[in-house]
Short mmCIF file of C-alpha atoms and ligand atoms in Angstrom, two decimals:
data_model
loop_
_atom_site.label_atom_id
_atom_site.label_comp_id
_atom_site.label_asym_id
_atom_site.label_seq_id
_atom_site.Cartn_x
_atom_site.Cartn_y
_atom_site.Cartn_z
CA UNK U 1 33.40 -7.67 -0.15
CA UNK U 2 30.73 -9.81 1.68
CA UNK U 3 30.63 -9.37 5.38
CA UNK U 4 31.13 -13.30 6.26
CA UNK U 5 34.52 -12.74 3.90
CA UNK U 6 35.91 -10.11 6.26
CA UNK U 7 38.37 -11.04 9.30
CA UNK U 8 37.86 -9.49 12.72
CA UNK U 9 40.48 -7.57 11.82
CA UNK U 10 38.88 -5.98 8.49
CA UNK U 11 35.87 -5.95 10.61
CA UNK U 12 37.69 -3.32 13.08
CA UNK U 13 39.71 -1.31 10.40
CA UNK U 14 35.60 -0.85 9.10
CA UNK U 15 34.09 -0.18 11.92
CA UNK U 16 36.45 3.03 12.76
CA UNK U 17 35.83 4.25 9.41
CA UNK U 18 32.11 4.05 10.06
CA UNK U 19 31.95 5.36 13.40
CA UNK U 20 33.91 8.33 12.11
CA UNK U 21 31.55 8.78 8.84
CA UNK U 22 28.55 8.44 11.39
CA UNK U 23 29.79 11.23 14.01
CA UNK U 24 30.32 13.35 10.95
CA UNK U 25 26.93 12.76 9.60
CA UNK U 26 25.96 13.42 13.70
CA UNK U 27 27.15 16.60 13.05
CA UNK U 28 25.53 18.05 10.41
CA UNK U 29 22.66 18.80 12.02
CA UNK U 30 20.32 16.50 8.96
CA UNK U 31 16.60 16.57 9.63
CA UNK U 32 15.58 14.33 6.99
CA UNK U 33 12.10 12.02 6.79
CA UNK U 34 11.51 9.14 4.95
CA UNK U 35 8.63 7.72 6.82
CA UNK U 36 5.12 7.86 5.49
CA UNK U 37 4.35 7.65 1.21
CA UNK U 38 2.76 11.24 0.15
CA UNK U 39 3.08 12.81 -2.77
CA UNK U 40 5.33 15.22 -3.15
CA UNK U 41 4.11 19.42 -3.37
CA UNK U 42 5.15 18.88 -6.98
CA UNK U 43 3.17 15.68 -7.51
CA UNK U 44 -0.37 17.26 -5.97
CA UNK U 45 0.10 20.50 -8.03
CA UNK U 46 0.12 18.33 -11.10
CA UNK U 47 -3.83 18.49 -10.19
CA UNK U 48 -4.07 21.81 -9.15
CA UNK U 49 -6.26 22.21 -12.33
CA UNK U 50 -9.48 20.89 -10.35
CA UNK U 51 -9.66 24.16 -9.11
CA UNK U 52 -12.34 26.02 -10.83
CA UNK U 53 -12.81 23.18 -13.31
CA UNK U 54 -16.76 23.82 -12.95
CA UNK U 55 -16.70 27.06 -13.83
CA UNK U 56 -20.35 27.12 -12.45
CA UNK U 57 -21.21 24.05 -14.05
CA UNK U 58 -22.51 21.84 -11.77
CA UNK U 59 -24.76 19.39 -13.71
CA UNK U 60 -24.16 16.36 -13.86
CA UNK U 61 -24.26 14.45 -17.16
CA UNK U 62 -27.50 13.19 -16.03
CA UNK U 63 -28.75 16.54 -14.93
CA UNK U 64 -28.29 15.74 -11.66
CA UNK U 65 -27.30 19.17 -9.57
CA UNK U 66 -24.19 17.96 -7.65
CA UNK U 67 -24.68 20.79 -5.03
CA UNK U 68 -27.60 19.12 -3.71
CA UNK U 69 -27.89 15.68 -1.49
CA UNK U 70 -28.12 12.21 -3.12
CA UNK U 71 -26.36 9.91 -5.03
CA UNK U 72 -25.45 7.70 -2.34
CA UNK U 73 -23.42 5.02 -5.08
CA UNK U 74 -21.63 8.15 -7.21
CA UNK U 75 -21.99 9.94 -9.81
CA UNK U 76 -22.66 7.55 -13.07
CA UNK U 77 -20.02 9.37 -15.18
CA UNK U 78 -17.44 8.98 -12.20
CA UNK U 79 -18.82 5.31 -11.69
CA UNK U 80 -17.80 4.97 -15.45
CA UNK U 81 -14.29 6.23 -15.32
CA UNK U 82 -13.23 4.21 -12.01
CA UNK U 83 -14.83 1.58 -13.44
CA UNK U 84 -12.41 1.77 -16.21
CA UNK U 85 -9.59 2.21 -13.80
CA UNK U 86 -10.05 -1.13 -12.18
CA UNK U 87 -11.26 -2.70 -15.60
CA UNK U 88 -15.04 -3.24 -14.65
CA UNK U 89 -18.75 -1.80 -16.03
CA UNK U 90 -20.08 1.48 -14.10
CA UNK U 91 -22.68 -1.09 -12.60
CA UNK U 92 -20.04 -3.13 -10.79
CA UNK U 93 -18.49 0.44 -8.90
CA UNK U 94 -19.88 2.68 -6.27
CA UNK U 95 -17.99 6.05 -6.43
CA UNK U 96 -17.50 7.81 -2.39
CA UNK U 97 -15.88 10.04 -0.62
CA UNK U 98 -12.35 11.11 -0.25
CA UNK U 99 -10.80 7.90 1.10
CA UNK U 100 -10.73 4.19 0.51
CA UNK U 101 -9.11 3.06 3.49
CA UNK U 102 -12.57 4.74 5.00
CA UNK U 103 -14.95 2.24 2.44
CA UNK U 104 -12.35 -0.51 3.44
CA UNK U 105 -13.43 0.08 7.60
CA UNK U 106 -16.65 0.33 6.57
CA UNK U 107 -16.94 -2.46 4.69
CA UNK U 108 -15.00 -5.29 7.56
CA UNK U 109 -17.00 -3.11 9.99
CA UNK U 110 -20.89 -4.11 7.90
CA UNK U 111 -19.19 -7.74 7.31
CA UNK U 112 -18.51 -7.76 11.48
CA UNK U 113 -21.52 -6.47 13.10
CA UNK U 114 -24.16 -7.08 10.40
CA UNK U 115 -23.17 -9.41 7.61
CA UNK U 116 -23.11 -8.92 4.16
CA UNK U 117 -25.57 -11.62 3.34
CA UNK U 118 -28.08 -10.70 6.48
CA UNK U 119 -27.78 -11.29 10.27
CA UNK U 120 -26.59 -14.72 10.08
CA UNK U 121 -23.58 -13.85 8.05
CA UNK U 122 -22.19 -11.47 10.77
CA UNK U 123 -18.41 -12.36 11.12
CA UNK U 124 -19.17 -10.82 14.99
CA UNK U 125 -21.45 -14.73 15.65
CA UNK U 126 -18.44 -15.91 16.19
CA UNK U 127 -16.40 -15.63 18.95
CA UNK U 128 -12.89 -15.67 17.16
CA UNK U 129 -12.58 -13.51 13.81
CA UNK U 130 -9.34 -13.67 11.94
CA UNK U 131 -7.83 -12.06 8.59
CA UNK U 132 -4.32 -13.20 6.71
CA UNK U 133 -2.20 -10.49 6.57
CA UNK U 134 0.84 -11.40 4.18
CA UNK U 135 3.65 -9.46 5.51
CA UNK U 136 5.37 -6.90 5.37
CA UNK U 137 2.43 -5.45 4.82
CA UNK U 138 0.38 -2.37 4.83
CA UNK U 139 -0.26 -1.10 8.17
CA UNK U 140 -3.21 0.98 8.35
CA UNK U 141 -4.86 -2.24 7.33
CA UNK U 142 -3.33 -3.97 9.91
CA UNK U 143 -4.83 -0.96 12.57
CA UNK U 144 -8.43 -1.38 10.67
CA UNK U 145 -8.04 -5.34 12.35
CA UNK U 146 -6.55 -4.38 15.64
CA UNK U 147 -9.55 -1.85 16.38
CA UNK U 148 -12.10 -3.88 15.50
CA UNK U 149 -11.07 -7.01 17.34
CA UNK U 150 -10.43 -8.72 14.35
CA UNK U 151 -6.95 -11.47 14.85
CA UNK U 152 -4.09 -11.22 12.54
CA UNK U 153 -2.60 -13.85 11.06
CA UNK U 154 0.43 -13.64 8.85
CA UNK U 155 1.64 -15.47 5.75
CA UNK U 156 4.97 -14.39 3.67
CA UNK U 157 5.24 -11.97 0.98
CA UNK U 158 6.62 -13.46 -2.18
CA UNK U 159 7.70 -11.95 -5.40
CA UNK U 160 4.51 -13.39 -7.04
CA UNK U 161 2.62 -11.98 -4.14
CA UNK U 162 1.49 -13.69 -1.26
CA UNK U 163 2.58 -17.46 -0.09
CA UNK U 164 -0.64 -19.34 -1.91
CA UNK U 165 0.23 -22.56 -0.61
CA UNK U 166 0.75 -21.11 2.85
CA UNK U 167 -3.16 -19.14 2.38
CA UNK U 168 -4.74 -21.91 1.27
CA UNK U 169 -3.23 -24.19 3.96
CA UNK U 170 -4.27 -22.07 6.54
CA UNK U 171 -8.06 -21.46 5.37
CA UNK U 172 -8.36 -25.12 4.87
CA UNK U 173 -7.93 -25.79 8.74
CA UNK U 174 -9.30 -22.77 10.87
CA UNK U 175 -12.52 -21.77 9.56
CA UNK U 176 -12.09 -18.87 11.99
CA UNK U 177 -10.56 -17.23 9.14
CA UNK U 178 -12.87 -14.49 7.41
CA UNK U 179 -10.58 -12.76 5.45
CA UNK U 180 -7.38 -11.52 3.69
CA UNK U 181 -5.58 -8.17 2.50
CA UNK U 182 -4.59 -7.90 -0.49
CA UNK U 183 -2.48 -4.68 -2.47
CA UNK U 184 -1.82 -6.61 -6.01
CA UNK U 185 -0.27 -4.42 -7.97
CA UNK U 186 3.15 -2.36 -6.88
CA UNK U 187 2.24 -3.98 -2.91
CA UNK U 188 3.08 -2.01 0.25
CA UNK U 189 5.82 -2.02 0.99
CA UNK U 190 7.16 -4.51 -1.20
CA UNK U 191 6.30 -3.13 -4.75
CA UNK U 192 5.87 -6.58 -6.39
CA UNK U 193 2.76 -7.42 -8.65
CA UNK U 194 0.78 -10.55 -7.93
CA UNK U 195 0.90 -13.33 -10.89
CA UNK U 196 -1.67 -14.35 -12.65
CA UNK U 197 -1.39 -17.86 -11.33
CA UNK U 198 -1.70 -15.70 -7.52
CA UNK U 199 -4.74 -14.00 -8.77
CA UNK U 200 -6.71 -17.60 -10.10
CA UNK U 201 -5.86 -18.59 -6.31
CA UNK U 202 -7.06 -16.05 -4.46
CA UNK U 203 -10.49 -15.74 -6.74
CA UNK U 204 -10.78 -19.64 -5.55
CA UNK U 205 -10.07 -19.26 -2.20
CA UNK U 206 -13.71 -18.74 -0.82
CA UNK U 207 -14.12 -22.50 -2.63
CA UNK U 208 -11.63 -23.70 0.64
CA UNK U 209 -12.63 -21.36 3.14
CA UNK U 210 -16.72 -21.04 2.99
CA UNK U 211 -19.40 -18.81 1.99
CA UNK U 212 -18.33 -15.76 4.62
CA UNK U 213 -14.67 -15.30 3.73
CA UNK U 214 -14.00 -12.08 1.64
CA UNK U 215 -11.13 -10.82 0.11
CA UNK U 216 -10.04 -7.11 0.40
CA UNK U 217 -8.38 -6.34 -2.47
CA UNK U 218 -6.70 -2.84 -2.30
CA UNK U 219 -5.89 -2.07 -5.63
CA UNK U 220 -4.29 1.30 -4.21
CA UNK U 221 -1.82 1.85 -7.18
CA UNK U 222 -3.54 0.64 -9.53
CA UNK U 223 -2.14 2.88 -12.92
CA UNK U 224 1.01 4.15 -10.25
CA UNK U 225 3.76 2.77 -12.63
CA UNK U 226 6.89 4.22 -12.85
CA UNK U 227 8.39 2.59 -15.98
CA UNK U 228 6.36 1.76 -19.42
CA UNK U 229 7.16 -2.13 -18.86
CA UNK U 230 5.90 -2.41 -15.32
CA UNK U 231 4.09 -5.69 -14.95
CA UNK U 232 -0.05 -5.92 -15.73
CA UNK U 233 -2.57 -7.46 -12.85
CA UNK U 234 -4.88 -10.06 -13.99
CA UNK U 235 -8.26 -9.12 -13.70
CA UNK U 236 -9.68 -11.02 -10.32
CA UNK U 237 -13.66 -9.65 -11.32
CA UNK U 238 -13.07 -12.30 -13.79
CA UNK U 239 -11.37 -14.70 -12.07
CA UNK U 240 -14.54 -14.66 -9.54
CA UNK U 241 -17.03 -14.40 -12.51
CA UNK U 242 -15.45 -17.89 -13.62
CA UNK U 243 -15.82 -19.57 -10.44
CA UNK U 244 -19.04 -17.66 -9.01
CA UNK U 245 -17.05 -15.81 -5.90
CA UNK U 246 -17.68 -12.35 -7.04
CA UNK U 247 -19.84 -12.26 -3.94
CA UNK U 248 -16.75 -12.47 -2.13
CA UNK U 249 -14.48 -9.96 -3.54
CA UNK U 250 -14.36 -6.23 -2.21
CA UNK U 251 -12.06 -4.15 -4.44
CA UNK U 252 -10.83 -0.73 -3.32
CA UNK U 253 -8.77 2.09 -5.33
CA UNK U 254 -8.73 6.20 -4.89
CA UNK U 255 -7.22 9.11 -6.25
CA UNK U 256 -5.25 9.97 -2.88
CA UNK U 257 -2.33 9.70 -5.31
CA UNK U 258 -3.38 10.48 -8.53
CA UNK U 259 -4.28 14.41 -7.36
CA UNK U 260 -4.60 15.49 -4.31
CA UNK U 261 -4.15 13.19 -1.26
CA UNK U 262 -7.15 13.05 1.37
CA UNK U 263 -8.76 15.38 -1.52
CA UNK U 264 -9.46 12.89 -3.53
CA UNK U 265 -12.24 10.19 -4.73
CA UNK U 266 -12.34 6.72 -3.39
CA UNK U 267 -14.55 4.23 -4.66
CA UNK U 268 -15.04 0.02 -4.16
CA UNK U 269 -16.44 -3.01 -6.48
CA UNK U 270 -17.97 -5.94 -5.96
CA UNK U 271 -21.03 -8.44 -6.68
CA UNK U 272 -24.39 -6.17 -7.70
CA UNK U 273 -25.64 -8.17 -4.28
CA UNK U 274 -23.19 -6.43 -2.06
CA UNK U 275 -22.91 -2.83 -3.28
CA UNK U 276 -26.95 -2.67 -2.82
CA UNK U 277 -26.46 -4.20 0.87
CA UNK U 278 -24.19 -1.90 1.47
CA UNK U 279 -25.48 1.05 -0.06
CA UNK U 280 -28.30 0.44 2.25
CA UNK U 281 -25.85 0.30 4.87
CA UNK U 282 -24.21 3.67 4.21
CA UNK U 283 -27.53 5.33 3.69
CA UNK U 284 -27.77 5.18 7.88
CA UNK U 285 -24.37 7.53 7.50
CA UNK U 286 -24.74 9.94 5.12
CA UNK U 287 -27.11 11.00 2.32
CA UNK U 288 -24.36 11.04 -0.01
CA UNK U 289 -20.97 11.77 -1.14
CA UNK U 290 -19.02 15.30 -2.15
CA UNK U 291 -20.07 14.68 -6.08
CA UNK U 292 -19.20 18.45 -6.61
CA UNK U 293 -15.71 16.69 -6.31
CA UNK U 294 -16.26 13.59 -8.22
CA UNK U 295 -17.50 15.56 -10.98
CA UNK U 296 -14.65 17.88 -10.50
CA UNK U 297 -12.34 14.63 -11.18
CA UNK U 298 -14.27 13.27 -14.27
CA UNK U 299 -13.93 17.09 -15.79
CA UNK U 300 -10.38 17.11 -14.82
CA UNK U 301 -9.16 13.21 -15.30
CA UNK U 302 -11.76 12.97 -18.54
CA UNK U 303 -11.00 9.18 -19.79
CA UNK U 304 -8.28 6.93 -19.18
CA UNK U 305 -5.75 8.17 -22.28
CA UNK U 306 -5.80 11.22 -19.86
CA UNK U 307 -5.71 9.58 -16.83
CA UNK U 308 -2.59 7.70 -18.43
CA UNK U 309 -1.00 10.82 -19.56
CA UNK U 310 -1.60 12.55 -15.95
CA UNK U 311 0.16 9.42 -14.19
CA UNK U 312 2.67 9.92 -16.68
CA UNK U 313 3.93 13.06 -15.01
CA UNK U 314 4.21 11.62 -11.88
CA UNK U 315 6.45 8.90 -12.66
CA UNK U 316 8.68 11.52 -14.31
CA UNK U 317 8.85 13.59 -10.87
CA UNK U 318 9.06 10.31 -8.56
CA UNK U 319 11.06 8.17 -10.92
CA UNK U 320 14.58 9.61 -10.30
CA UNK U 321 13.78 9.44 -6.14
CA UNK U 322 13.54 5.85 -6.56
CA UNK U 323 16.69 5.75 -8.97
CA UNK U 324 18.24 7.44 -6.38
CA UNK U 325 17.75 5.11 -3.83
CA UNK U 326 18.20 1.79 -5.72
CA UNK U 327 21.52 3.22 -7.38
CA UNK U 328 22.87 3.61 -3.82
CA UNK U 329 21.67 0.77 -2.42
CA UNK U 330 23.28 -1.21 -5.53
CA UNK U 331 26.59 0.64 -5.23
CA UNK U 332 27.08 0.47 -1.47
CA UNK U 333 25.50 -2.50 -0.40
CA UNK U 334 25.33 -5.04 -3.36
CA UNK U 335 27.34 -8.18 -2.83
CA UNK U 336 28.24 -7.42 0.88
CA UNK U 337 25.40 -9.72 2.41
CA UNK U 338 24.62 -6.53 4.48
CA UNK U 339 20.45 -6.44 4.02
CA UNK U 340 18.23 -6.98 0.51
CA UNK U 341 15.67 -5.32 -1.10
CA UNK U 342 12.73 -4.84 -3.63
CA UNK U 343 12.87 -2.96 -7.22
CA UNK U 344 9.55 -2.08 -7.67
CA UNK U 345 8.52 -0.95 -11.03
CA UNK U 346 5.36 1.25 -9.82
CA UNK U 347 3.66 1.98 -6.01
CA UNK U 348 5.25 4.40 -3.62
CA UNK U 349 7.79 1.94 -1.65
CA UNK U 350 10.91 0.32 -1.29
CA UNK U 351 11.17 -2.71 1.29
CA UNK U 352 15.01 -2.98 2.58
CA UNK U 353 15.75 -5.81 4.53
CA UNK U 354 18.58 -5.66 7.41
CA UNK U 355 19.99 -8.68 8.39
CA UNK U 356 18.04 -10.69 11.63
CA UNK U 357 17.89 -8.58 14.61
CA UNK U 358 18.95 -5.34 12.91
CA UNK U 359 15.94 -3.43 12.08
CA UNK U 360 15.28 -1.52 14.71
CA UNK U 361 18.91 -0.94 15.47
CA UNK U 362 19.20 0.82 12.13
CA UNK U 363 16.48 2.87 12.18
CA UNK U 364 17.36 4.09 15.65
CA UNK U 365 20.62 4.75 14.55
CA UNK U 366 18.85 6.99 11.66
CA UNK U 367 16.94 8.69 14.07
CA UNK U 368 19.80 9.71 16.00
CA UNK U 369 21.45 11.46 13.17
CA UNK U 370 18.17 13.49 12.26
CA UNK U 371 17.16 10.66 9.47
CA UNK U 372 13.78 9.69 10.38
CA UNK U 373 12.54 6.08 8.81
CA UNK U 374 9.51 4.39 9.07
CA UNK U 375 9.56 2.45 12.69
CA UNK U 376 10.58 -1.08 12.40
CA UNK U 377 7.85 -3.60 12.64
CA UNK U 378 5.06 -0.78 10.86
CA UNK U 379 4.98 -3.15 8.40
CA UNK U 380 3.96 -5.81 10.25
CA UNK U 381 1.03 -6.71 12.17
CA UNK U 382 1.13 -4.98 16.41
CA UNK U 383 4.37 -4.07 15.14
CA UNK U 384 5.92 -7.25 15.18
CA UNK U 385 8.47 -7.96 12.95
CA UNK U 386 9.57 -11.41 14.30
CA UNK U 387 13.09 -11.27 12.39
CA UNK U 388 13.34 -7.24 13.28
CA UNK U 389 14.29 -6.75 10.12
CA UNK U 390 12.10 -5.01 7.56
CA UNK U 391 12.55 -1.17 6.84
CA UNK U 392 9.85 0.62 4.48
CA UNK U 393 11.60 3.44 2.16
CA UNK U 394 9.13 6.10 1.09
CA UNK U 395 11.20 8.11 -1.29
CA UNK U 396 8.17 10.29 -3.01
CA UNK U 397 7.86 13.22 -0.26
CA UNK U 398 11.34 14.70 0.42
CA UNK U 399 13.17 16.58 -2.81
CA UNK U 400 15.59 14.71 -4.61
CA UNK U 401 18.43 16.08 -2.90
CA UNK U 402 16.86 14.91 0.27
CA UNK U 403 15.86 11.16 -0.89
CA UNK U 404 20.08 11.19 -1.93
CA UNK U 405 21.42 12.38 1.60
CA UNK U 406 19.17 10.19 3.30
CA UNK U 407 19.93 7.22 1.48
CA UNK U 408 23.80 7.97 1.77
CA UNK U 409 23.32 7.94 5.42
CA UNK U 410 21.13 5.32 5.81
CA UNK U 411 23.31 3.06 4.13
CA UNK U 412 26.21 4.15 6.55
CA UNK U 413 23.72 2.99 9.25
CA UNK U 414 22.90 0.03 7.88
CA UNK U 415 26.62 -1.21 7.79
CA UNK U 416 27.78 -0.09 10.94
CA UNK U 417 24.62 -1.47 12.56
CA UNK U 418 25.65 -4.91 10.52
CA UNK U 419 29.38 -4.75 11.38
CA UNK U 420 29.00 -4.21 14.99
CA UNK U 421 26.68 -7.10 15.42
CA UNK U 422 28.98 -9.08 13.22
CA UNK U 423 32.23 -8.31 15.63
CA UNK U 424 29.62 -9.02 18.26
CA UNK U 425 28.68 -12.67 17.16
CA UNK U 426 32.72 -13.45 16.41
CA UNK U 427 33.70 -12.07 20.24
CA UNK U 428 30.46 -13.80 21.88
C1 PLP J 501 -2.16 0.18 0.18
C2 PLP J 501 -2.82 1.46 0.54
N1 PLP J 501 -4.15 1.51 0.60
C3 PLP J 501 -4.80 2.65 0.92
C4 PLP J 501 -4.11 3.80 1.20
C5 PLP J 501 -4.87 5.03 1.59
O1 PLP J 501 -5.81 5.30 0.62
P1 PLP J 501 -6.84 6.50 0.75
O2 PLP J 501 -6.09 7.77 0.73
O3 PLP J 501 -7.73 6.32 -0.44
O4 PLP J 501 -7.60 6.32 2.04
C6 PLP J 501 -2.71 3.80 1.14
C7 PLP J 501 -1.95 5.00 1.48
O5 PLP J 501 -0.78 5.01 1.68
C8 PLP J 501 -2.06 2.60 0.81
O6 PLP J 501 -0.72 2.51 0.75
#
């Protein structure tokens, strides 16, 4: 029954049962995590065949020896396939190292200090820098803003992705804005895919906000689908080829979770303009990337039929963890007006919303029963959840078994956390 349906007296005869059920789950001693999205063992050893893959063949296609320095923009055969990935020519992609969220720094960090279109672009001329955040978001990104000065300013997550009217309104009036996150396809936390219409928008936004603003698209997960008819992104290369903003678009993806995570290949897009600035950029940091590893992935991925296939195999091992959660969430909490959430159809996250107030209650609550969730407010900028609601489920790490017990007892949380403050609000 919904909660608003229930008399105080319902509301008592409930909360006994659930402070029983709790000091049971108390004592069993659970040390359970649902915190950050890794792989599971199972999902990296799906990869475990890049070991060795060279068999002493280190040549490139090219002839290039990838034991040896160089190659500061990747391997061309690895430019090729990630090129594919994010649907764009080897020309358009630079191939690095072993994380994005590293190319992402780098990049706000060249934008910041020395402009990507020379000295007089630097973001750092002016004394207030700010990016849109739409929340809940992801929050390394929002710690890549915080260290580097940079203001956060938040607009809602929608099913279609983020609020356009609310983006556009804001980069309209404070020019102070330089530039946005973006995770279209299966977002963090929320899992939803932006629209095409969301896409056209945010391709046209450096038409409202001026030559400097760039958009960091974080197209993290990519091919992570878990079910066949999980919804396509619309391409925003040409989107920005149409209006002339390619200049203006950064786009990031890896293969932290495709094999093995922090052991993977990252690589970025954008304009011909901007990966030669910032090629010459990077070539102050290192002569070049591990391509011993990137060739390692284009022996071991090979083309995207394969790369399909290989994803394939890890929606089959993260698929039922997800299941799992959703089924209980649908079972226990479903038409009780006890918290929402999201049904994502790829990524690596559920986003469960408590009713106003009750986030961090719940998750505390978790904690103290040896359930450990994701802290409230991660998902927002400084940790800020102004409702104190949101809650990020991570189901891919812990076995099966383990995504089921912790979901049982989160739920269990989540509605004695919702029935106390209910009883509270009818006795205050
Ligand atoms: C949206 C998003 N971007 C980037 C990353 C990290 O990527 P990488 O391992 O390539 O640094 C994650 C990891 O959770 C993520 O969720």
């Amino acid at each position: 029954m919904h909660i608003d349906q229930l008399s105080t007296a319902e509301l008592q005869s409930q909360l006994a049962t659930l402070e029983q059920q709790y000091d049971k789950l108390k004592g069993l001693g659970l040390a359970l995590d649902l915190t950050r999205g890794k792989p599971c063992t199972e999902q990296v050893a799906l990869a475990d065949g890049l070991d060795g893959i060279l068999q002493g063949n280190y040549r490139a296609q090219d002839g290039t020896d990838t034991r040896n320095y160089g190659g500061l923009d990747g391997l061309p055969e690895a430019r090729a396939l990630f090129g594919e990935l994010l649907g764009l020519p080897a020309g358009e992609i630079m191939v690095g190292g072993n994380s994005s969220l590293t190319l992402m720094y780098q990049v706000v960090e060249f934008a910041l200090s020395e402009g990507l279109q020379g000295p007089e672009s630097a973001w750092g001329n002016n004394d207030t820098v700010k990016f849109i955040c739409p929340v809940p978001g992801y929050d390394r990104h929002f710690s890549v803003c915080e260290h580097l000065g940079i203001e956060m300013v938040t607009v809602p997550m929608l099913d279609t992705g983020p609020d356009m009217d609310a983006v556009e309104a804001l980069v309209k009036r404070d020019e102070s804005i330089k530039g946005m996150w973006c995770v279209p396809r299966f977002s963090n936390p929320t899992g939803c895919v932006y629209s095409d219409d969301t896409v056209a928008r945010i391709a046209a936004l450096p038409g409202l906000a001026g030559a400097n603003f760039l958009v960091m698209w974080d197209n993290a997960y990519a091919v992570h689908t878990l079910y066949d008819d999980a919804p396509a992104l619309a391409s925003i290369a040409d989107h920005c080829r149409a209006r002339g903003t390619l200049d203006q678009v950064f786009q990031f993806g890896s293969t932290s979770k495709i094999t093995f995570a922090s052991a993977g290949v990252a690589f970025l897009a954008s304009s011909p303009g901007n990966l030669a600035a910032l090629s010459k950029h990077l070539s102050y940091q290192t002569i070049g990337p591990d391509k011993v590893n990137q060739l390692r992935h284009v022996r071991f991925l090979r083309d995207m039929d394969k790369l399909s296939a290989h994803m394939a195999k890890h929606a089959a091992l993260i698929r039922p963890r997800f299941e799992s959660v959703l089924d209980t969430l649908e079972s226990e909490l479903a038409g009780t007006g006890m918290g929402s959430w999201t049904r994502p159809r790829g990524g690596y996250f559920i986003s469960f919303d408590t009713l106003p107030g009750l986030g961090r209650e719940v998750v505390r609550l978790a904690g103290a029963i040896g359930v450990k969730l994701t802290p409230a407010g991660a998902t927002f900028p400084y940790g800020l959840d102004p409702l104190d609601s949101n809650i990020r489920l991570s189901p891919t790490f812990a076995t099966e078994q383990a995504v089921k017990d912790t979901v049982a007892a989160f739920v269990v949380c989540v509605r004695l956390a919702t029935v106390r403050q209910k009883l509270q609000q009818q006795s205050g």
